[in-house]
Coordinates of C-alpha atoms in Angstrom, one line a residue:
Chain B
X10 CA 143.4 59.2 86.7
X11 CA 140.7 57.8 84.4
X12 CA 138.1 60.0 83.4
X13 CA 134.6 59.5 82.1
X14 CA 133.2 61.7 79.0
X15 CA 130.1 61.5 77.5
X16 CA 130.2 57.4 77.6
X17 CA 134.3 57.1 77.2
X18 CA 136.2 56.2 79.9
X19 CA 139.9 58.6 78.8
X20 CA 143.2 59.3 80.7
X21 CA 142.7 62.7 82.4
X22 CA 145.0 64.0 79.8
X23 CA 142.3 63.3 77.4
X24 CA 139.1 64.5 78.7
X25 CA 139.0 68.1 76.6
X26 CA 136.2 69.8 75.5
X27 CA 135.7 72.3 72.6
X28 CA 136.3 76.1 73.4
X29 CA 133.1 76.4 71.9
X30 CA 131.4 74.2 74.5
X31 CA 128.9 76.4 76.3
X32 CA 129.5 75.7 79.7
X33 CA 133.4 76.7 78.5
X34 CA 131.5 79.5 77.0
X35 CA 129.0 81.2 79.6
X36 CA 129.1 78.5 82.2
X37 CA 126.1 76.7 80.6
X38 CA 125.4 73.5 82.6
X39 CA 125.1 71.8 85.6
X40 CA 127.4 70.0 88.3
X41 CA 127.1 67.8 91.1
X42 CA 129.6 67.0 93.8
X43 CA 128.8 63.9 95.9
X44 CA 130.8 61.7 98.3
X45 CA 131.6 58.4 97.1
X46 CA 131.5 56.2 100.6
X47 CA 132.8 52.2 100.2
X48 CA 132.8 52.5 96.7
X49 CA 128.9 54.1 96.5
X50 CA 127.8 57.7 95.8
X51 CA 126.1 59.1 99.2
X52 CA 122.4 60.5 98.4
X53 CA 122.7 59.5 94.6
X54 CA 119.0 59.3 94.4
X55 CA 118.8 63.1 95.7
X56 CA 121.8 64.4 93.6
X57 CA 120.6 62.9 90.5
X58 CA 116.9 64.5 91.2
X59 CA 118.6 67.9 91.6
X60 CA 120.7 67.4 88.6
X61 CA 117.3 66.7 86.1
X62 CA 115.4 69.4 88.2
X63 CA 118.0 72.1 86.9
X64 CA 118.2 70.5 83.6
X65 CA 114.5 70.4 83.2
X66 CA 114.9 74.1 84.0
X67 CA 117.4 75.1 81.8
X68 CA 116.2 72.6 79.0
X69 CA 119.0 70.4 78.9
X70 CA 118.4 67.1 78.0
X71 CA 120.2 64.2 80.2
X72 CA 122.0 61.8 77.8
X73 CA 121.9 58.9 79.7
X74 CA 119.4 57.4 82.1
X75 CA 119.9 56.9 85.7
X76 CA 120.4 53.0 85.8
X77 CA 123.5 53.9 82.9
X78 CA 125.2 57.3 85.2
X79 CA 125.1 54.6 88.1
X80 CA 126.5 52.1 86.4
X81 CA 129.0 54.5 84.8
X82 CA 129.9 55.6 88.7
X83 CA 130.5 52.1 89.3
X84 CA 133.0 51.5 86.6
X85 CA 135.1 54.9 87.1
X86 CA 135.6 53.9 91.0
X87 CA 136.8 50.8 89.9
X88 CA 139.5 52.0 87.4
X89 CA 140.4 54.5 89.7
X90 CA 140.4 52.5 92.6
X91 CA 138.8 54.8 94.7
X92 CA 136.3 54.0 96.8
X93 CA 136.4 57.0 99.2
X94 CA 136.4 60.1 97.0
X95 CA 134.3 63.1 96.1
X96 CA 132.6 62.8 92.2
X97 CA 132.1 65.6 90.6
X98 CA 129.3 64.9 88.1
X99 CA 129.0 67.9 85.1
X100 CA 126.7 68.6 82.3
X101 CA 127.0 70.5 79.7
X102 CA 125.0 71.8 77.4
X103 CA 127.8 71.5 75.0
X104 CA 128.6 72.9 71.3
X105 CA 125.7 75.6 69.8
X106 CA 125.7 78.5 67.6
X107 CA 127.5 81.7 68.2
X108 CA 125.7 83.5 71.0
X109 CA 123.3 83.5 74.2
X110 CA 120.6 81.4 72.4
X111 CA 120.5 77.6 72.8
X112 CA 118.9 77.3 69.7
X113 CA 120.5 74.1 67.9
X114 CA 122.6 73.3 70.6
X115 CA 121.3 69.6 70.8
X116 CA 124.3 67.3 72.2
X117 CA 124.2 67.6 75.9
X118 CA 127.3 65.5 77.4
X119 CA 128.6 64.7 80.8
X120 CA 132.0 64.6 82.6
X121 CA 132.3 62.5 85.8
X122 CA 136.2 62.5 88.1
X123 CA 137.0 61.2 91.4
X124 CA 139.0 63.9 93.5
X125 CA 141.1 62.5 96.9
X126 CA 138.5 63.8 100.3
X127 CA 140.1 64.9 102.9
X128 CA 138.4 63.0 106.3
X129 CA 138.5 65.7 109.1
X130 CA 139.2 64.6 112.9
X131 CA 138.7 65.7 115.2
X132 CA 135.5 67.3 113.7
X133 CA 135.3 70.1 111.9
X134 CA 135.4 74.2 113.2
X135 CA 135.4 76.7 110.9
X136 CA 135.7 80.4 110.9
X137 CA 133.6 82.6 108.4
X138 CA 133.5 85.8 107.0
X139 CA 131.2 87.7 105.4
X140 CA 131.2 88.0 101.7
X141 CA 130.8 91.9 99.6
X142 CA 128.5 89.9 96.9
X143 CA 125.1 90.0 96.9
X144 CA 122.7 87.2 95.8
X145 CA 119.6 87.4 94.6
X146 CA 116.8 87.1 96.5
X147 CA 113.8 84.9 95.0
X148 CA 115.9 83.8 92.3
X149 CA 114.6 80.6 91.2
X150 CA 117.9 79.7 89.0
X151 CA 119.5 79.8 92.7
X152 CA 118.2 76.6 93.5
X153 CA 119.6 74.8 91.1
X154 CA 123.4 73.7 91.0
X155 CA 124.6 75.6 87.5
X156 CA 128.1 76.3 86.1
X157 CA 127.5 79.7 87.1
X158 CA 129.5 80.2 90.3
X159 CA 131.2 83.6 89.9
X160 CA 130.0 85.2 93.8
X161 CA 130.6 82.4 95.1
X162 CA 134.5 81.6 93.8
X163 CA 134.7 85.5 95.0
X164 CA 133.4 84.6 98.2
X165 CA 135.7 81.9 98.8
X166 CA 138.5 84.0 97.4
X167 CA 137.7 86.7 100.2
X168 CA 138.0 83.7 103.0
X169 CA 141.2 82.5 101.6
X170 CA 142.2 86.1 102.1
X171 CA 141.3 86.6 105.6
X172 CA 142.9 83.5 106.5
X173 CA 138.5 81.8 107.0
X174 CA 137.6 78.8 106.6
X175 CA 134.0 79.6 104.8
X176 CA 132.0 83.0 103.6
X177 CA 128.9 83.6 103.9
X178 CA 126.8 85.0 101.4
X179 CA 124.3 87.8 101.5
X180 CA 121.1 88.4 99.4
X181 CA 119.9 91.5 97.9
X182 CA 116.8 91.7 100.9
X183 CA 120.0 92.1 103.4
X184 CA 120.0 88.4 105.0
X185 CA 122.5 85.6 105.2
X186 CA 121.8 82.9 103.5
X187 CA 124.5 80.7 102.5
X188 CA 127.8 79.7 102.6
X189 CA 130.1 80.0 99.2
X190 CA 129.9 76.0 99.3
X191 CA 127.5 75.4 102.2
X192 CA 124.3 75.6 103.3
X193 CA 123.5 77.8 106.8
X194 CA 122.3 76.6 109.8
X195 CA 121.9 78.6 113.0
X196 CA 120.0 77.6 116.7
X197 CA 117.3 79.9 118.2
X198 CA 115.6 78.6 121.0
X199 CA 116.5 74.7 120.7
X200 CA 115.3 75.1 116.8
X201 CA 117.5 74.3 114.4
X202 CA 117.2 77.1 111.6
X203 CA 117.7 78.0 108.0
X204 CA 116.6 79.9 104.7
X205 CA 114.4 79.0 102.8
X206 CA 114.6 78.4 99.0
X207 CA 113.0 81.2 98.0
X208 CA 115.6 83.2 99.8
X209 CA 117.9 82.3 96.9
X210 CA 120.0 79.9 97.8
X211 CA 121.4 76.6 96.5
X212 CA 118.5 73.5 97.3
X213 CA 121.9 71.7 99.5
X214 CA 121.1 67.3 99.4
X215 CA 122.9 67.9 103.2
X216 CA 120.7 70.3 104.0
X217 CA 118.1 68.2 102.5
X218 CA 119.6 65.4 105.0
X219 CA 120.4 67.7 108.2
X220 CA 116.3 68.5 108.1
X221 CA 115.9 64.7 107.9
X222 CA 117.7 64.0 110.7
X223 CA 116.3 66.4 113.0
X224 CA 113.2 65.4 112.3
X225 CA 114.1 61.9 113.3
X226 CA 116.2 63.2 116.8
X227 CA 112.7 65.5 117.6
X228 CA 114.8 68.8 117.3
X229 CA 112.7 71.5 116.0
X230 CA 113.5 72.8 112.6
X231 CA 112.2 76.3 111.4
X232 CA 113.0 78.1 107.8
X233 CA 113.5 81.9 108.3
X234 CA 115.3 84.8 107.1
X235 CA 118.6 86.1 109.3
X236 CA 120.2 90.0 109.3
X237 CA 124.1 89.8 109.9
X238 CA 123.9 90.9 113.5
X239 CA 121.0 88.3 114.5
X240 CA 123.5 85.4 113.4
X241 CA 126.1 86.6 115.5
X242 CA 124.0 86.6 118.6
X243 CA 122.8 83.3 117.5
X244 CA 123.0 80.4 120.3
X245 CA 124.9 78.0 117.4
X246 CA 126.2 78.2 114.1
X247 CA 126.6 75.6 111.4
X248 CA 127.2 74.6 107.6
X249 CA 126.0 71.4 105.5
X250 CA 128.2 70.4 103.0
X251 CA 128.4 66.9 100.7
X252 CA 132.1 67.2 101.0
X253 CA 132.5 67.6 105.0
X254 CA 128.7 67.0 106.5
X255 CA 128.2 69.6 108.7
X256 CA 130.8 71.6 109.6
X257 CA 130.3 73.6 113.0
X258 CA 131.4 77.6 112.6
X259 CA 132.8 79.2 115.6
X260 CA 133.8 82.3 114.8
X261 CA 132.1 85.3 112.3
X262 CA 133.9 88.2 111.0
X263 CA 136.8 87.8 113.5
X264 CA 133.7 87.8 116.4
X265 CA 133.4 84.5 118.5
X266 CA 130.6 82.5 117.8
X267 CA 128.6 81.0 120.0
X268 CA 128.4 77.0 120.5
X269 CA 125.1 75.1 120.6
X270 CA 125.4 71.4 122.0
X271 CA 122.6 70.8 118.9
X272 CA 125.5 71.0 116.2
X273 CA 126.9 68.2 117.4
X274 CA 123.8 66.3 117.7
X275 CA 123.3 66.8 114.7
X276 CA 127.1 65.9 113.2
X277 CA 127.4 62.4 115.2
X278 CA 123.6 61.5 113.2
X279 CA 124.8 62.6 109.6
X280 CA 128.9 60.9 110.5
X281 CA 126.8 57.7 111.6
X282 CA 124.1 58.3 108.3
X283 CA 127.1 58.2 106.2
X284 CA 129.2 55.8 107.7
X285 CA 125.8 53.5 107.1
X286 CA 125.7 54.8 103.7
X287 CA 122.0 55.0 103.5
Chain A
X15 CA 138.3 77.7 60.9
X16 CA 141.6 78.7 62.3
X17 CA 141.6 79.2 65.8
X18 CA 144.0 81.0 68.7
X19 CA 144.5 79.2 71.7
X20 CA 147.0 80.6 74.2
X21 CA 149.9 81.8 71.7
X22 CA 148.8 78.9 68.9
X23 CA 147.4 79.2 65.9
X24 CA 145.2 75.9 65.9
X25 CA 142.0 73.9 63.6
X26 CA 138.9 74.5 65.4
X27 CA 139.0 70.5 65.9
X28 CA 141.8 70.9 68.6
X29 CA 140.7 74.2 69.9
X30 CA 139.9 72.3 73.3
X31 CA 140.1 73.0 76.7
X32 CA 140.2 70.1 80.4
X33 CA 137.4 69.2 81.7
X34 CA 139.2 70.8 84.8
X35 CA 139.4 74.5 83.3
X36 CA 137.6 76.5 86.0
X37 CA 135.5 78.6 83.1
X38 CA 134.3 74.7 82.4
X39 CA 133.6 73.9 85.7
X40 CA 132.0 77.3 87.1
X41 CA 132.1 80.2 84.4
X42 CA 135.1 81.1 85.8
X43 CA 136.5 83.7 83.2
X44 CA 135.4 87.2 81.4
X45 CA 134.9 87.3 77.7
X46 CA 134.6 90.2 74.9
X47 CA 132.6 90.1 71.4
X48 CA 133.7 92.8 69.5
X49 CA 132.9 93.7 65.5
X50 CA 135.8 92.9 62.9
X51 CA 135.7 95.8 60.7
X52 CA 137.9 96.2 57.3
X53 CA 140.5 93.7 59.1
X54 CA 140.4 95.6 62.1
X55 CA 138.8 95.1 65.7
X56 CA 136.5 97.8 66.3
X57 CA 136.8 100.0 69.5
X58 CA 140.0 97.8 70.4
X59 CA 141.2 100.1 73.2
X60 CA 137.7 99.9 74.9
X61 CA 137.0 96.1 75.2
X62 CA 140.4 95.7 76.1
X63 CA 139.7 98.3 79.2
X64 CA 137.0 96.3 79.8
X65 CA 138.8 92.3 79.7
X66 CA 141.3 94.2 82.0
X67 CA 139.5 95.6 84.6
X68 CA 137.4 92.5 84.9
X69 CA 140.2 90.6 85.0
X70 CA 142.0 92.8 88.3
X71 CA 138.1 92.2 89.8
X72 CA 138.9 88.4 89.4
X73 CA 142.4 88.7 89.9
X74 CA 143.0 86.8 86.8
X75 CA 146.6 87.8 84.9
X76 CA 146.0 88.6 81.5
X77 CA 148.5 86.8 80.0
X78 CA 149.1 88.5 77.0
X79 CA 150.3 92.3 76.3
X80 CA 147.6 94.2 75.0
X81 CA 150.1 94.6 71.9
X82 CA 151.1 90.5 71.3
X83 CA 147.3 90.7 71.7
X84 CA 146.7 92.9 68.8
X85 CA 149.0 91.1 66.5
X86 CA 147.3 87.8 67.2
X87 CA 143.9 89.1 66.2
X88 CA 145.6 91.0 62.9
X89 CA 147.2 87.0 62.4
X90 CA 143.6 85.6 62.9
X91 CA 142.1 87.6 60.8
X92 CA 144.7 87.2 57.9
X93 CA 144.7 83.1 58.5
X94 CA 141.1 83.2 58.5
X95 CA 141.1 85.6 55.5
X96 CA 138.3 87.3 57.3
X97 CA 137.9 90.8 57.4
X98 CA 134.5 91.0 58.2
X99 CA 133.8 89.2 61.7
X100 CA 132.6 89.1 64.9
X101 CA 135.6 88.3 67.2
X102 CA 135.2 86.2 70.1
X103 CA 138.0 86.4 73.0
X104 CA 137.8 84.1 76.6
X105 CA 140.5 84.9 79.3
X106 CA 139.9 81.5 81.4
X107 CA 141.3 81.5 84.7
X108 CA 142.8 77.9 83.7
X109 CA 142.7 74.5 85.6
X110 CA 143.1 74.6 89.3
X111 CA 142.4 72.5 92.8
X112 CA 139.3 70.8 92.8
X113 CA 136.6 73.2 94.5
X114 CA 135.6 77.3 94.3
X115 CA 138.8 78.8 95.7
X116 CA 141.0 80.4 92.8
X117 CA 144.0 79.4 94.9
X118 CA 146.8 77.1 92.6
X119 CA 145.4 78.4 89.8
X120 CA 148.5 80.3 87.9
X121 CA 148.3 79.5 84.4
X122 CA 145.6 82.0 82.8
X123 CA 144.8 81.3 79.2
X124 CA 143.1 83.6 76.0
X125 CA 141.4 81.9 73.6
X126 CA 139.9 83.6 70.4
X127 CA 137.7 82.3 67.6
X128 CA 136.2 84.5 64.6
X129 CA 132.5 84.3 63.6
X130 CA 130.5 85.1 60.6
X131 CA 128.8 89.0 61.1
X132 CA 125.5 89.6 59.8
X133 CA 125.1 92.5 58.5
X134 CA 121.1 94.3 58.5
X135 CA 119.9 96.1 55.5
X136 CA 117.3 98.4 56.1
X137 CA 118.1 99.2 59.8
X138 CA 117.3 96.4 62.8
X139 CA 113.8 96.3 64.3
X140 CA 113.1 94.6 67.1
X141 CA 110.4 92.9 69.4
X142 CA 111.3 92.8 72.9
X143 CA 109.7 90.2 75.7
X144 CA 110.3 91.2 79.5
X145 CA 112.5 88.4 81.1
X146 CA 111.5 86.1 83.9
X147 CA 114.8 86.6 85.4
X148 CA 116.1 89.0 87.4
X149 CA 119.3 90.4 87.8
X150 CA 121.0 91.4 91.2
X151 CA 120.8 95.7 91.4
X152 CA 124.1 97.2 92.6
X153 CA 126.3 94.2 91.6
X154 CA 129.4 95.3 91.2
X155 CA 130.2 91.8 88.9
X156 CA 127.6 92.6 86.7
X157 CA 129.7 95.6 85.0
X158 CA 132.1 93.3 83.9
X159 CA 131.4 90.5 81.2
X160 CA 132.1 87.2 82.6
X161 CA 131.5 83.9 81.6
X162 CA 128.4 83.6 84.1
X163 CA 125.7 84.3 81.6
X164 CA 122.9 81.7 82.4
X165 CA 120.1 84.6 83.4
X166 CA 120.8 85.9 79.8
X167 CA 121.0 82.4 78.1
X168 CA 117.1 81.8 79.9
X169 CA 115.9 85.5 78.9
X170 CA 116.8 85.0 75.4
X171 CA 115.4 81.3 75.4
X172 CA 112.5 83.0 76.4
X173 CA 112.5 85.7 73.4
X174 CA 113.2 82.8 71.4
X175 CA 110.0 80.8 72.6
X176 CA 107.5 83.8 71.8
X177 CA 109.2 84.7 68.5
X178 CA 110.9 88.0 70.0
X179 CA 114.1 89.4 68.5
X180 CA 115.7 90.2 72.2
X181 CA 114.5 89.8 75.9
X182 CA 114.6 92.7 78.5
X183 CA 115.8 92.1 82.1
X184 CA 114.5 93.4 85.7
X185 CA 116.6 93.9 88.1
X186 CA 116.1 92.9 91.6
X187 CA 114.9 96.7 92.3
X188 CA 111.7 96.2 89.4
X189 CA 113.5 98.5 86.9
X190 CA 114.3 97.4 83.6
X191 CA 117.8 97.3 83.3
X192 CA 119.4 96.1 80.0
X193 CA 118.7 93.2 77.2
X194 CA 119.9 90.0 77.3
X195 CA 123.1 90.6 74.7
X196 CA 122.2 94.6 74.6
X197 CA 122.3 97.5 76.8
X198 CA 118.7 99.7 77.2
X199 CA 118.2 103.2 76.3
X200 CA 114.7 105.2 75.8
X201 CA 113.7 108.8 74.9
X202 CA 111.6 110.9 77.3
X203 CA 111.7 114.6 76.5
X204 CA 113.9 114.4 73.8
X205 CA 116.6 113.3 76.2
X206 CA 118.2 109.7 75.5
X207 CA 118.2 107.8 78.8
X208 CA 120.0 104.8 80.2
X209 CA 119.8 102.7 83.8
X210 CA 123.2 103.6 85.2
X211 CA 126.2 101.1 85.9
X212 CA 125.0 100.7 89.3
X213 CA 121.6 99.8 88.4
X214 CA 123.5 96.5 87.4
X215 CA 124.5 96.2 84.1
X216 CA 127.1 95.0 81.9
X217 CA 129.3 98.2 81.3
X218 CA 128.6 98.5 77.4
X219 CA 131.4 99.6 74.7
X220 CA 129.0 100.4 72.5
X221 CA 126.2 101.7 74.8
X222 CA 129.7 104.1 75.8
X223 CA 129.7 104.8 72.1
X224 CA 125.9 105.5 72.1
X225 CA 126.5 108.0 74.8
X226 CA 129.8 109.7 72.9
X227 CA 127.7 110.4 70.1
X228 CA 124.8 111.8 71.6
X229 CA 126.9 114.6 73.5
X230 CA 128.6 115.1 70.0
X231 CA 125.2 115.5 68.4
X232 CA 123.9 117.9 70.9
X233 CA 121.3 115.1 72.4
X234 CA 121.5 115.2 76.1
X235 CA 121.5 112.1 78.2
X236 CA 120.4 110.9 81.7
X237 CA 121.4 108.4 83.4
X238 CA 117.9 107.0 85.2
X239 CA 116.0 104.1 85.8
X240 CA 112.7 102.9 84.5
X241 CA 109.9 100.8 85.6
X242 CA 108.3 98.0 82.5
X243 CA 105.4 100.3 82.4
X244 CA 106.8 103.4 81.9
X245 CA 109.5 102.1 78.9
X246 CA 105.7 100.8 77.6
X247 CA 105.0 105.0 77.3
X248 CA 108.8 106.2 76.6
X249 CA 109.1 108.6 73.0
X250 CA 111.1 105.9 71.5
X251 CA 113.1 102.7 72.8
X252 CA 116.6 101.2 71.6
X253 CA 119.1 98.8 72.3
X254 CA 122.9 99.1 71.5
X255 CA 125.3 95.9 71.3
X256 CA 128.2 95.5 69.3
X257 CA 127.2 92.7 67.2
X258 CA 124.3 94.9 65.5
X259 CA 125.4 98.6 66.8
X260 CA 121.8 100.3 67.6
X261 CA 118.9 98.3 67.1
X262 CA 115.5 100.1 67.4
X263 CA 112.7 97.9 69.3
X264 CA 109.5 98.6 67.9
X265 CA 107.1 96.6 70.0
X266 CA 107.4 95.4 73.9
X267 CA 105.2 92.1 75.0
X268 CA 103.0 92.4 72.0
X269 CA 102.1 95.5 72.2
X270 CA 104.3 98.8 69.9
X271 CA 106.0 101.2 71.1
X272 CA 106.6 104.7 70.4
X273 CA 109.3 105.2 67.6
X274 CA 111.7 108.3 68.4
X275 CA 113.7 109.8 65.5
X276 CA 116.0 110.4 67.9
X277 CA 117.1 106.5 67.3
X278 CA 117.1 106.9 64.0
X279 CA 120.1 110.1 64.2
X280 CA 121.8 107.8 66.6
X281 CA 121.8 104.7 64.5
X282 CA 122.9 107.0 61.6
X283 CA 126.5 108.3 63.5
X284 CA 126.7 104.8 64.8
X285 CA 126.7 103.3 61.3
X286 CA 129.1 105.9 59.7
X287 CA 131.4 105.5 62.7
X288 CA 131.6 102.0 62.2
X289 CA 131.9 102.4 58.5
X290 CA 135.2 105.1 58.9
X291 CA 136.7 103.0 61.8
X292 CA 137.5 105.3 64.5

């Protein structure tokens, strides 16, 4: 496997970073994870935007330009050969002083690898459970995809316990409002429905495209808070996620869920979307 | 710079970690700074305590005996010829499958690096700026110090930006909760006070210590929590961390604040404690 750090193309053996890097350090950075379909990154206009959004935030400066991280893309799915594949994109902030401050920390980098994806058919069914950490609600960081991902390895952790598929996240007002990896998605009424980003969640580029779509197929969408018990009576359930789509959930908590004919509407759009990698 | 990386003693040029090391990718580890004192970590047992109970949280095996880890820190302090130092120590949960779950990932790794200390003569005083960012109340994770730090990294930013000397934290309740790299106490009544562990907050060694010597003093304590406005009107406010030991803030958001002697008797035992070694 060839990886791609900070302008170098290196054998995976090679691509180290100082223990003194920041993101090493106190998870100080940034990541993306996009699907690479027939050789091209999915929604790299929308994943890049998200990536200098956070950085903007957090004051990291991007090392490269767009047109170079595209180009860059280009040349690590040709050395690897892989033109089906997930990227995962990271920035760091890299090496500073001792301590929280960023203060002369001033040589951002970036890491780029292609991991195998696993295609899913028949189509995807997961069951969830409900995760013990608490987000927080109106937290503006949230949005943002950072290197900071503690609840939500715990999260996952708890699902690979109880034998799940996903887990779903609380905030600290009481609602659901995310999957570990995943953005939420539940049907009300023939509307298709989900938290907003104020509720603290992760601004999802599927979710982004999910909205999109059912816009396009004239299926209501509405953004609203959700108590536990309110999902489970919900008429569908579903996740968006850049390495699956949208992955329907069928069961909560060990509780059947049930099954809205909307989900799949709204999986055939996004597998014909990325099949046409628009 | 000598370093120790996972049994080896190493230049800080090849201290490096993979790209794939999950405390890279997501923060995925716990951490402890603790004071280098005459050759000899100070409060050892406690930060230990601390790595180890964070570390059955994450269900990350420490890899070393507390013992082999001992002698390595008396080795990096002899190679480094540093007796006075801040010690810096990252349990990493190691490189894993791509993705949050910690499944796959067996091979746990310390890593620990010694910093120049500065010492303050007079006695620390410092300006405090409230944070933007809030922290989630009755996190459980929070007790523990990981390698998530980014809500610290921005509040400090921010105390860095408007010339303070530390930023103060809300949590998601409105009470002010702890410092960025410090935990929070006040005076009210001549009682020293302190948001409790629940309140969530990183469990301090030395804010433990700041509580040991107040009972041995004849101070009484409380466990409470505080509101900005009310710390504004508290007999005297200070901050304990292990870098510094007690550090008295004398002004909150531009404006002072009340200065207890109380911090100065607590400051005093700190200071000889830390000067005999206990």
């Amino acid at each position: 496997m060839i990886v791609f750090l900070n302008g170098q193309f290196v054998p995976e053996s090679e691509a180290v970073v100082s223990i003194f890097d920041r993101s090493f350090l106190y998870g100080d950075g940034l990541f993306e994870t996009m699907r690479i379909r027939k050789g091209q990154p999915f929604r790299w206009t929308q994943h890049l935007d998200r990536l200098r959004q956070g950085a903007e935030f957090l004051k990291i400066k991007v090392p490269f330009t767009g047109a170079e991280l595209q180009e860059f893309v280009a040349q690590l799915v040709a050395r690897n050969q892989m033109s089906e594949a997930l990227l995962r994109l990271t920035l760091s902030r890299g090496v500073g002083v001792r301590g929280y401050s960023p203060k002369g920390a001033n040589q951002p980098f970036i890491a780029m690898s292609l991991h195998p994806v696993l295609t899913s058919d028949p189509p995807v069914q997961w069951k969830l459970v409900t995760a013990s950490f608490r987000l927080p609600a109106n937290e503006l960081l949230a949005q943002f995809k950072t290197c900071n991902k503690l609840p939500q390895i715990l999260a996952r952790a708890q699902a690979d316990a109880d034998g799940a598929d996903e887990a779903v996240l609380l905030n600290t007002d009481g609602h659901v409002v995310e999957g570990a990896s995943s953005n939420l998605f539940w049907v009300e009424h023939e509307t298709v429905c989900t938290p907003p980003l104020t509720a603290g969640i992760l601004a999802g580029v599927t979710r982004a495209v999910v909205m999109e779509f059912c816009d396009k197929l004239g299926i209501p969408t509405r953004e609203s808070a959700i108590v536990p018990a309110a999902l489970q009576k919900a008429a569908g359930v579903f996740l968006s996620l850049s390495s699956v789509g949208v992955a329907e959930c069928i069961a909560l908590d060990g509780n059947p869920l049930s099954r809205s004919p909307l989900t799949e509407r709204v999986r055939a759009a996004y597998t014909q979307l990325l099949g046409s990698n628009c």
